[in-house]
């Protein structure tokens, strides 16, 4: 950790995973939260924060009473730190990992597990569930959108399948938006900054009649890109987001609330491009590695310094992305409990364009896989809360259809780049120029489940909490790829013309259809014991599953170019999870300390792998025999008075492949002749060497996981008057640190991302009546870091990357009325 971060960490004090300062106000029937009134009065008089109210267990309760490792971030923390999407949220929640090369290829993991790191396939499930107002978002692309009128975010760590509609093997992100109110209120916010940053947010809420209230919210964000493309003359990787949400609450009587919600969001940036980072020696022949291939075509990259933020990508770039839907939520107090119904439809349209060769040469001139998704969900829940016994029973139905139409085309530089220079065809640009693969695919997915969790208070101190889930999943998929040469003639197996064989080495026609269905049973047991009034200890065991998957993006091919059909499906994951923790408050509840230790073992872990073939650009899915994630987490927050607060959260995560004996090899062990019987593979990076058919990466770290991660911050304020109005001036700091991590599914010496730390600073004035004006600096020390590194296809040794944001600064004015 760099010196300035160590100093600021010491100054900021310590922390918490519970970052929120107050609970959101919601409309509709809700049960009272039981509190110790006398202790609350004492805490309030000392300036301690109010209790943080959560709905993690599908009922309203305080966060410190929930025997789950949970991080809570409120709207104020989101605004203060500029955490306007899940990607920014990981700077506040150390155990959350977010990786995105574009919205479709986005991964959200908790404790290093959830979804495979790398290019995304439609054919597998998300291990981290994203819920907005109880509606499940099946596409993790939704995590790249701006948060819209959010009241609070709860990040639940560990399996949550006995509480939530869709099975979640790694955790859940539970987002609650502000709800319609019967009192008129509103808020507006505007921000400007460098890089032409502009952002506006607004929301208004109020009654339409005695029983109907409505709320309307919108947000818009734009920012110039952070990389300059000398080929197009444009700044790329920009932000261009618009979001709109409308809600109508119908509350004809106190025990019934019906909420209708509709939302729409769009992104249309010129994104997502990469910069040259480095080259690394592979086991290809030396004249077929990057330096020789580039020299043969007289190509020189625009800059070898990635933080010059220059690129020369020559293909169209686009990241068009639309997402939205509608829902009806009914809450009805029935007898001793509450019945909830959530019906929802959501859509997602994706219109991308990429440069998949990562160079300014016309090798791959078009690469796009536009897709359209529709999903329908229905959830029923019945919650009962009693003095000694609570429970939730639920049923969940899910249907999804995804259609994709892909096009990948090679250009004039492809022949000399991909055909062996000793072959005369390498000098004939027409051989591969215009070779095009079209793929059509669809996926249908159905999931049905019943689930429940009970909480029995055996004594005043001991509570037993069992849970169970029965799940049925069915998936069917279709994939068809056709290939044509530059003159529009089909490229088929059985053709003997040398040019056709060269084209088949780039793309081969494929067709596959897969269908499966299966049941699984999940269960968990939590014991919690109140050691003292403000100290809760808990221990959990959970057995859960992630359903089987389908390879939807093309299959690896054998030596003859035929698809390996056995790779069409992957086995379900089997998860065993153990966790123990302590939640404590002390110093008159001015301080909160939460500790957790966990160990998660996964058999048949679903991994994304790549074998370097152009025909498998997106990678494919495979099972690693065993994976384990274990670690410890600590969260501490203090608020000794209303003038000062501080937090710090830290996590140590040891996430490794326990057994993966036949994994694809990293680039330094790829590209050579495959070792035959009795042959010994060459040392890594030996040009023209002998490559192993597969590599044993057992014991190596999972991609994307830092062993150490921290977030920390503090805020101090003082009474002040501005323009005759009483308020507070304040100074705030938020920092985060991540140790190094691998950016390739099979760890490579070329794709480790170094440790980095980020610092955000804000200074401003809050008016007691709702005005907040502040200046902010993010990445204040202009740290140079990568969000992700990528290995170029073809085993040429090129490594490209996406630099993280440079220092940004600006001004925000917010008003509540």
PDB file of C-alpha atoms in Angstrom, residues 481-658:
ATOM      1  CA  UNK A 481     -22.541 -20.539 -37.467  1.00  0.00           C
ATOM      2  CA  UNK A 482     -22.150 -20.243 -41.218  1.00  0.00           C
ATOM      3  CA  UNK A 483     -18.972 -19.064 -42.923  1.00  0.00           C
ATOM      4  CA  UNK A 484     -18.465 -17.310 -46.277  1.00  0.00           C
ATOM      5  CA  UNK A 485     -15.380 -16.154 -48.161  1.00  0.00           C
ATOM      6  CA  UNK A 486     -14.842 -12.637 -49.462  1.00  0.00           C
ATOM      7  CA  UNK A 487     -16.848 -13.390 -52.622  1.00  0.00           C
ATOM      8  CA  UNK A 488     -19.834 -14.672 -50.649  1.00  0.00           C
ATOM      9  CA  UNK A 489     -19.199 -18.374 -51.304  1.00  0.00           C
ATOM     10  CA  UNK A 490     -19.843 -20.763 -48.423  1.00  0.00           C
ATOM     11  CA  UNK A 491     -16.831 -22.229 -46.629  1.00  0.00           C
ATOM     12  CA  UNK A 492     -17.570 -25.878 -45.847  1.00  0.00           C
ATOM     13  CA  UNK A 493     -15.823 -28.916 -44.485  1.00  0.00           C
ATOM     14  CA  UNK A 494     -14.543 -31.301 -47.152  1.00  0.00           C
ATOM     15  CA  UNK A 495     -13.168 -28.582 -49.408  1.00  0.00           C
ATOM     16  CA  UNK A 496      -9.543 -29.287 -50.362  1.00  0.00           C
ATOM     17  CA  UNK A 497      -8.541 -25.982 -51.935  1.00  0.00           C
ATOM     18  CA  UNK A 498      -5.631 -24.550 -49.852  1.00  0.00           C
ATOM     19  CA  UNK A 499      -7.361 -21.179 -49.562  1.00  0.00           C
ATOM     20  CA  UNK A 500     -10.494 -22.851 -48.211  1.00  0.00           C
ATOM     21  CA  UNK A 501      -8.426 -24.766 -45.652  1.00  0.00           C
ATOM     22  CA  UNK A 502      -6.847 -21.493 -44.522  1.00  0.00           C
ATOM     23  CA  UNK A 503     -10.309 -19.983 -44.155  1.00  0.00           C
ATOM     24  CA  UNK A 504     -11.519 -22.995 -42.161  1.00  0.00           C
ATOM     25  CA  UNK A 505      -8.590 -22.478 -39.797  1.00  0.00           C
ATOM     26  CA  UNK A 506     -10.083 -19.075 -38.981  1.00  0.00           C
ATOM     27  CA  UNK A 507     -13.771 -20.004 -38.877  1.00  0.00           C
ATOM     28  CA  UNK A 508     -15.442 -23.352 -39.232  1.00  0.00           C
ATOM     29  CA  UNK A 509     -19.178 -23.835 -39.614  1.00  0.00           C
ATOM     30  CA  UNK A 510     -20.863 -25.208 -36.508  1.00  0.00           C
ATOM     31  CA  UNK A 511     -24.304 -26.172 -35.395  1.00  0.00           C
ATOM     32  CA  UNK A 512     -25.418 -27.476 -32.038  1.00  0.00           C
ATOM     33  CA  UNK A 513     -28.628 -27.901 -30.075  1.00  0.00           C
ATOM     34  CA  UNK A 514     -28.694 -28.665 -26.381  1.00  0.00           C
ATOM     35  CA  UNK A 515     -31.427 -29.191 -23.821  1.00  0.00           C
ATOM     36  CA  UNK A 516     -31.448 -30.294 -20.218  1.00  0.00           C
ATOM     37  CA  UNK A 517     -33.573 -30.092 -17.098  1.00  0.00           C
ATOM     38  CA  UNK A 518     -32.930 -30.968 -13.494  1.00  0.00           C
ATOM     39  CA  UNK A 519     -33.871 -30.604  -9.858  1.00  0.00           C
ATOM     40  CA  UNK A 520     -31.704 -29.609  -6.942  1.00  0.00           C
ATOM     41  CA  UNK A 521     -32.167 -29.127  -3.220  1.00  0.00           C
ATOM     42  CA  UNK A 522     -30.509 -26.345  -1.239  1.00  0.00           C
ATOM     43  CA  UNK A 523     -30.589 -25.870   2.499  1.00  0.00           C
ATOM     44  CA  UNK A 524     -28.898 -23.908   5.234  1.00  0.00           C
ATOM     45  CA  UNK A 525     -28.799 -23.624   9.010  1.00  0.00           C
ATOM     46  CA  UNK A 526     -27.796 -20.595  11.049  1.00  0.00           C
ATOM     47  CA  UNK A 527     -27.367 -20.462  14.803  1.00  0.00           C
ATOM     48  CA  UNK A 528     -27.133 -17.057  16.441  1.00  0.00           C
ATOM     49  CA  UNK A 529     -26.446 -16.268  20.071  1.00  0.00           C
ATOM     50  CA  UNK A 530     -26.682 -12.899  21.780  1.00  0.00           C
ATOM     51  CA  UNK A 531     -23.613 -12.756  23.999  1.00  0.00           C
ATOM     52  CA  UNK A 532     -24.691  -9.389  25.376  1.00  0.00           C
ATOM     53  CA  UNK A 533     -27.294  -6.760  24.569  1.00  0.00           C
ATOM     54  CA  UNK A 534     -25.214  -5.365  21.682  1.00  0.00           C
ATOM     55  CA  UNK A 535     -23.113  -8.414  20.751  1.00  0.00           C
ATOM     56  CA  UNK A 536     -24.466 -11.081  18.402  1.00  0.00           C
ATOM     57  CA  UNK A 537     -22.506 -14.178  17.357  1.00  0.00           C
ATOM     58  CA  UNK A 538     -23.619 -16.450  14.531  1.00  0.00           C
ATOM     59  CA  UNK A 539     -22.534 -19.502  12.560  1.00  0.00           C
ATOM     60  CA  UNK A 540     -23.921 -20.741   9.213  1.00  0.00           C
ATOM     61  CA  UNK A 541     -23.690 -23.825   7.057  1.00  0.00           C
ATOM     62  CA  UNK A 542     -25.233 -23.785   3.573  1.00  0.00           C
ATOM     63  CA  UNK A 543     -25.459 -26.398   0.850  1.00  0.00           C
ATOM     64  CA  UNK A 544     -26.474 -24.977  -2.493  1.00  0.00           C
ATOM     65  CA  UNK A 545     -26.174 -25.432  -6.243  1.00  0.00           C
ATOM     66  CA  UNK A 546     -25.770 -23.453  -9.427  1.00  0.00           C
ATOM     67  CA  UNK A 547     -27.643 -25.057 -12.287  1.00  0.00           C
ATOM     68  CA  UNK A 548     -25.910 -26.612 -15.302  1.00  0.00           C
ATOM     69  CA  UNK A 549     -24.932 -24.416 -18.230  1.00  0.00           C
ATOM     70  CA  UNK A 550     -24.881 -24.412 -22.024  1.00  0.00           C
ATOM     71  CA  UNK A 551     -22.047 -23.187 -24.214  1.00  0.00           C
ATOM     72  CA  UNK A 552     -23.732 -20.606 -26.410  1.00  0.00           C
ATOM     73  CA  UNK A 553     -20.826 -18.937 -28.220  1.00  0.00           C
ATOM     74  CA  UNK A 554     -19.252 -21.670 -30.279  1.00  0.00           C
ATOM     75  CA  UNK A 555     -17.372 -24.749 -29.176  1.00  0.00           C
ATOM     76  CA  UNK A 556     -13.679 -25.566 -29.222  1.00  0.00           C
ATOM     77  CA  UNK A 557     -12.621 -27.625 -32.205  1.00  0.00           C
ATOM     78  CA  UNK A 558     -10.517 -30.753 -32.527  1.00  0.00           C
ATOM     79  CA  UNK A 559      -7.442 -31.113 -34.744  1.00  0.00           C
ATOM     80  CA  UNK A 560      -9.666 -31.655 -37.778  1.00  0.00           C
ATOM     81  CA  UNK A 561     -11.646 -28.472 -37.052  1.00  0.00           C
ATOM     82  CA  UNK A 562     -14.746 -30.283 -35.877  1.00  0.00           C
ATOM     83  CA  UNK A 563     -16.564 -28.923 -32.808  1.00  0.00           C
ATOM     84  CA  UNK A 564     -16.088 -30.898 -29.619  1.00  0.00           C
ATOM     85  CA  UNK A 565     -19.742 -31.604 -28.887  1.00  0.00           C
ATOM     86  CA  UNK A 566     -19.042 -32.946 -25.402  1.00  0.00           C
ATOM     87  CA  UNK A 567     -18.200 -29.368 -24.413  1.00  0.00           C
ATOM     88  CA  UNK A 568     -21.768 -28.279 -25.231  1.00  0.00           C
ATOM     89  CA  UNK A 569     -22.921 -28.450 -21.619  1.00  0.00           C
ATOM     90  CA  UNK A 570     -21.268 -28.032 -18.258  1.00  0.00           C
ATOM     91  CA  UNK A 571     -22.193 -29.672 -14.988  1.00  0.00           C
ATOM     92  CA  UNK A 572     -23.913 -27.799 -12.155  1.00  0.00           C
ATOM     93  CA  UNK A 573     -21.831 -26.374  -9.343  1.00  0.00           C
ATOM     94  CA  UNK A 574     -22.137 -27.927  -5.898  1.00  0.00           C
ATOM     95  CA  UNK A 575     -21.400 -25.481  -3.078  1.00  0.00           C
ATOM     96  CA  UNK A 576     -20.601 -26.073   0.596  1.00  0.00           C
ATOM     97  CA  UNK A 577     -20.423 -22.856   2.601  1.00  0.00           C
ATOM     98  CA  UNK A 578     -19.325 -22.276   6.193  1.00  0.00           C
ATOM     99  CA  UNK A 579     -19.346 -18.943   7.968  1.00  0.00           C
ATOM    100  CA  UNK A 580     -19.037 -17.532  11.474  1.00  0.00           C
ATOM    101  CA  UNK A 581     -19.245 -13.951  12.623  1.00  0.00           C
ATOM    102  CA  UNK A 582     -19.696 -11.452  15.413  1.00  0.00           C
ATOM    103  CA  UNK A 583     -21.654  -8.214  15.270  1.00  0.00           C
ATOM    104  CA  UNK A 584     -21.034  -5.762  18.083  1.00  0.00           C
ATOM    105  CA  UNK A 585     -21.750  -2.207  19.116  1.00  0.00           C
ATOM    106  CA  UNK A 586     -20.024  -0.421  21.974  1.00  0.00           C
ATOM    107  CA  UNK A 587     -19.056   2.997  23.290  1.00  0.00           C
ATOM    108  CA  UNK A 588     -22.721   3.822  23.748  1.00  0.00           C
ATOM    109  CA  UNK A 589     -23.348   2.562  20.201  1.00  0.00           C
ATOM    110  CA  UNK A 590     -20.980   5.182  18.870  1.00  0.00           C
ATOM    111  CA  UNK A 591     -18.926   2.327  17.391  1.00  0.00           C
ATOM    112  CA  UNK A 592     -19.907  -0.735  15.386  1.00  0.00           C
ATOM    113  CA  UNK A 593     -17.579  -3.676  14.798  1.00  0.00           C
ATOM    114  CA  UNK A 594     -18.479  -6.650  12.599  1.00  0.00           C
ATOM    115  CA  UNK A 595     -16.222  -9.652  11.991  1.00  0.00           C
ATOM    116  CA  UNK A 596     -16.761 -12.631   9.695  1.00  0.00           C
ATOM    117  CA  UNK A 597     -14.771 -15.688   8.681  1.00  0.00           C
ATOM    118  CA  UNK A 598     -15.874 -17.896   5.782  1.00  0.00           C
ATOM    119  CA  UNK A 599     -14.933 -20.927   3.743  1.00  0.00           C
ATOM    120  CA  UNK A 600     -16.723 -21.823   0.505  1.00  0.00           C
ATOM    121  CA  UNK A 601     -15.925 -24.965  -1.425  1.00  0.00           C
ATOM    122  CA  UNK A 602     -17.260 -25.523  -4.951  1.00  0.00           C
ATOM    123  CA  UNK A 603     -17.152 -28.773  -6.881  1.00  0.00           C
ATOM    124  CA  UNK A 604     -17.448 -28.601 -10.682  1.00  0.00           C
ATOM    125  CA  UNK A 605     -16.827 -24.849 -10.674  1.00  0.00           C
ATOM    126  CA  UNK A 606     -18.032 -23.227 -13.893  1.00  0.00           C
ATOM    127  CA  UNK A 607     -15.087 -21.409 -15.482  1.00  0.00           C
ATOM    128  CA  UNK A 608     -14.681 -19.387 -18.660  1.00  0.00           C
ATOM    129  CA  UNK A 609     -11.681 -20.516 -20.690  1.00  0.00           C
ATOM    130  CA  UNK A 610     -10.142 -19.706 -24.065  1.00  0.00           C
ATOM    131  CA  UNK A 611      -7.922 -21.773 -26.312  1.00  0.00           C
ATOM    132  CA  UNK A 612      -6.594 -19.006 -28.557  1.00  0.00           C
ATOM    133  CA  UNK A 613      -8.642 -19.977 -31.613  1.00  0.00           C
ATOM    134  CA  UNK A 614     -10.166 -17.139 -33.628  1.00  0.00           C
ATOM    135  CA  UNK A 615     -13.265 -19.263 -33.990  1.00  0.00           C
ATOM    136  CA  UNK A 616     -13.786 -19.257 -30.231  1.00  0.00           C
ATOM    137  CA  UNK A 617     -13.335 -15.519 -29.755  1.00  0.00           C
ATOM    138  CA  UNK A 618     -15.685 -15.305 -26.853  1.00  0.00           C
ATOM    139  CA  UNK A 619     -14.269 -18.220 -24.902  1.00  0.00           C
ATOM    140  CA  UNK A 620     -16.327 -21.151 -23.705  1.00  0.00           C
ATOM    141  CA  UNK A 621     -17.393 -22.760 -20.454  1.00  0.00           C
ATOM    142  CA  UNK A 622     -15.771 -25.697 -18.709  1.00  0.00           C
ATOM    143  CA  UNK A 623     -15.812 -27.270 -15.257  1.00  0.00           C
ATOM    144  CA  UNK A 624     -12.896 -26.982 -12.883  1.00  0.00           C
ATOM    145  CA  UNK A 625     -12.928 -29.941 -10.517  1.00  0.00           C
ATOM    146  CA  UNK A 626     -12.783 -27.890  -7.319  1.00  0.00           C
ATOM    147  CA  UNK A 627     -12.468 -24.283  -6.159  1.00  0.00           C
ATOM    148  CA  UNK A 628     -12.199 -22.852  -2.672  1.00  0.00           C
ATOM    149  CA  UNK A 629     -12.669 -19.316  -1.364  1.00  0.00           C
ATOM    150  CA  UNK A 630     -11.892 -18.608   2.268  1.00  0.00           C
ATOM    151  CA  UNK A 631     -11.041 -15.545   4.263  1.00  0.00           C
ATOM    152  CA  UNK A 632     -11.815 -13.047   6.966  1.00  0.00           C
ATOM    153  CA  UNK A 633     -13.574  -9.677   6.908  1.00  0.00           C
ATOM    154  CA  UNK A 634     -13.616  -6.834   9.404  1.00  0.00           C
ATOM    155  CA  UNK A 635     -15.767  -3.721   9.377  1.00  0.00           C
ATOM    156  CA  UNK A 636     -15.638  -0.895  11.905  1.00  0.00           C
ATOM    157  CA  UNK A 637     -17.389   2.449  12.013  1.00  0.00           C
ATOM    158  CA  UNK A 638     -17.235   5.153  14.639  1.00  0.00           C
ATOM    159  CA  UNK A 639     -19.240   8.285  15.211  1.00  0.00           C
ATOM    160  CA  UNK A 640     -18.161   9.832  18.514  1.00  0.00           C
ATOM    161  CA  UNK A 641     -20.222  12.958  17.827  1.00  0.00           C
ATOM    162  CA  UNK A 642     -22.335  14.529  15.154  1.00  0.00           C
ATOM    163  CA  UNK A 643     -19.187  16.379  14.038  1.00  0.00           C
ATOM    164  CA  UNK A 644     -17.045  13.395  13.092  1.00  0.00           C
ATOM    165  CA  UNK A 645     -17.492   9.929  11.631  1.00  0.00           C
ATOM    166  CA  UNK A 646     -15.077   7.379  10.192  1.00  0.00           C
ATOM    167  CA  UNK A 647     -15.168   3.914   8.732  1.00  0.00           C
ATOM    168  CA  UNK A 648     -12.799   1.235   7.478  1.00  0.00           C
ATOM    169  CA  UNK A 649     -13.477  -2.184   6.009  1.00  0.00           C
ATOM    170  CA  UNK A 650     -10.972  -4.859   5.150  1.00  0.00           C
ATOM    171  CA  UNK A 651     -11.008  -8.337   3.658  1.00  0.00           C
ATOM    172  CA  UNK A 652      -8.489 -11.101   3.173  1.00  0.00           C
ATOM    173  CA  UNK A 653      -9.654 -13.516   0.453  1.00  0.00           C
ATOM    174  CA  UNK A 654      -7.835 -16.706  -0.441  1.00  0.00           C
ATOM    175  CA  UNK A 655      -9.640 -17.927  -3.579  1.00  0.00           C
ATOM    176  CA  UNK A 656      -7.898 -20.682  -5.525  1.00  0.00           C
ATOM    177  CA  UNK A 657      -8.425 -23.524  -7.935  1.00  0.00           C
ATOM    178  CA  UNK A 658      -8.057 -26.517  -5.655  1.00  0.00           C
TER     179      UNK A 658
END
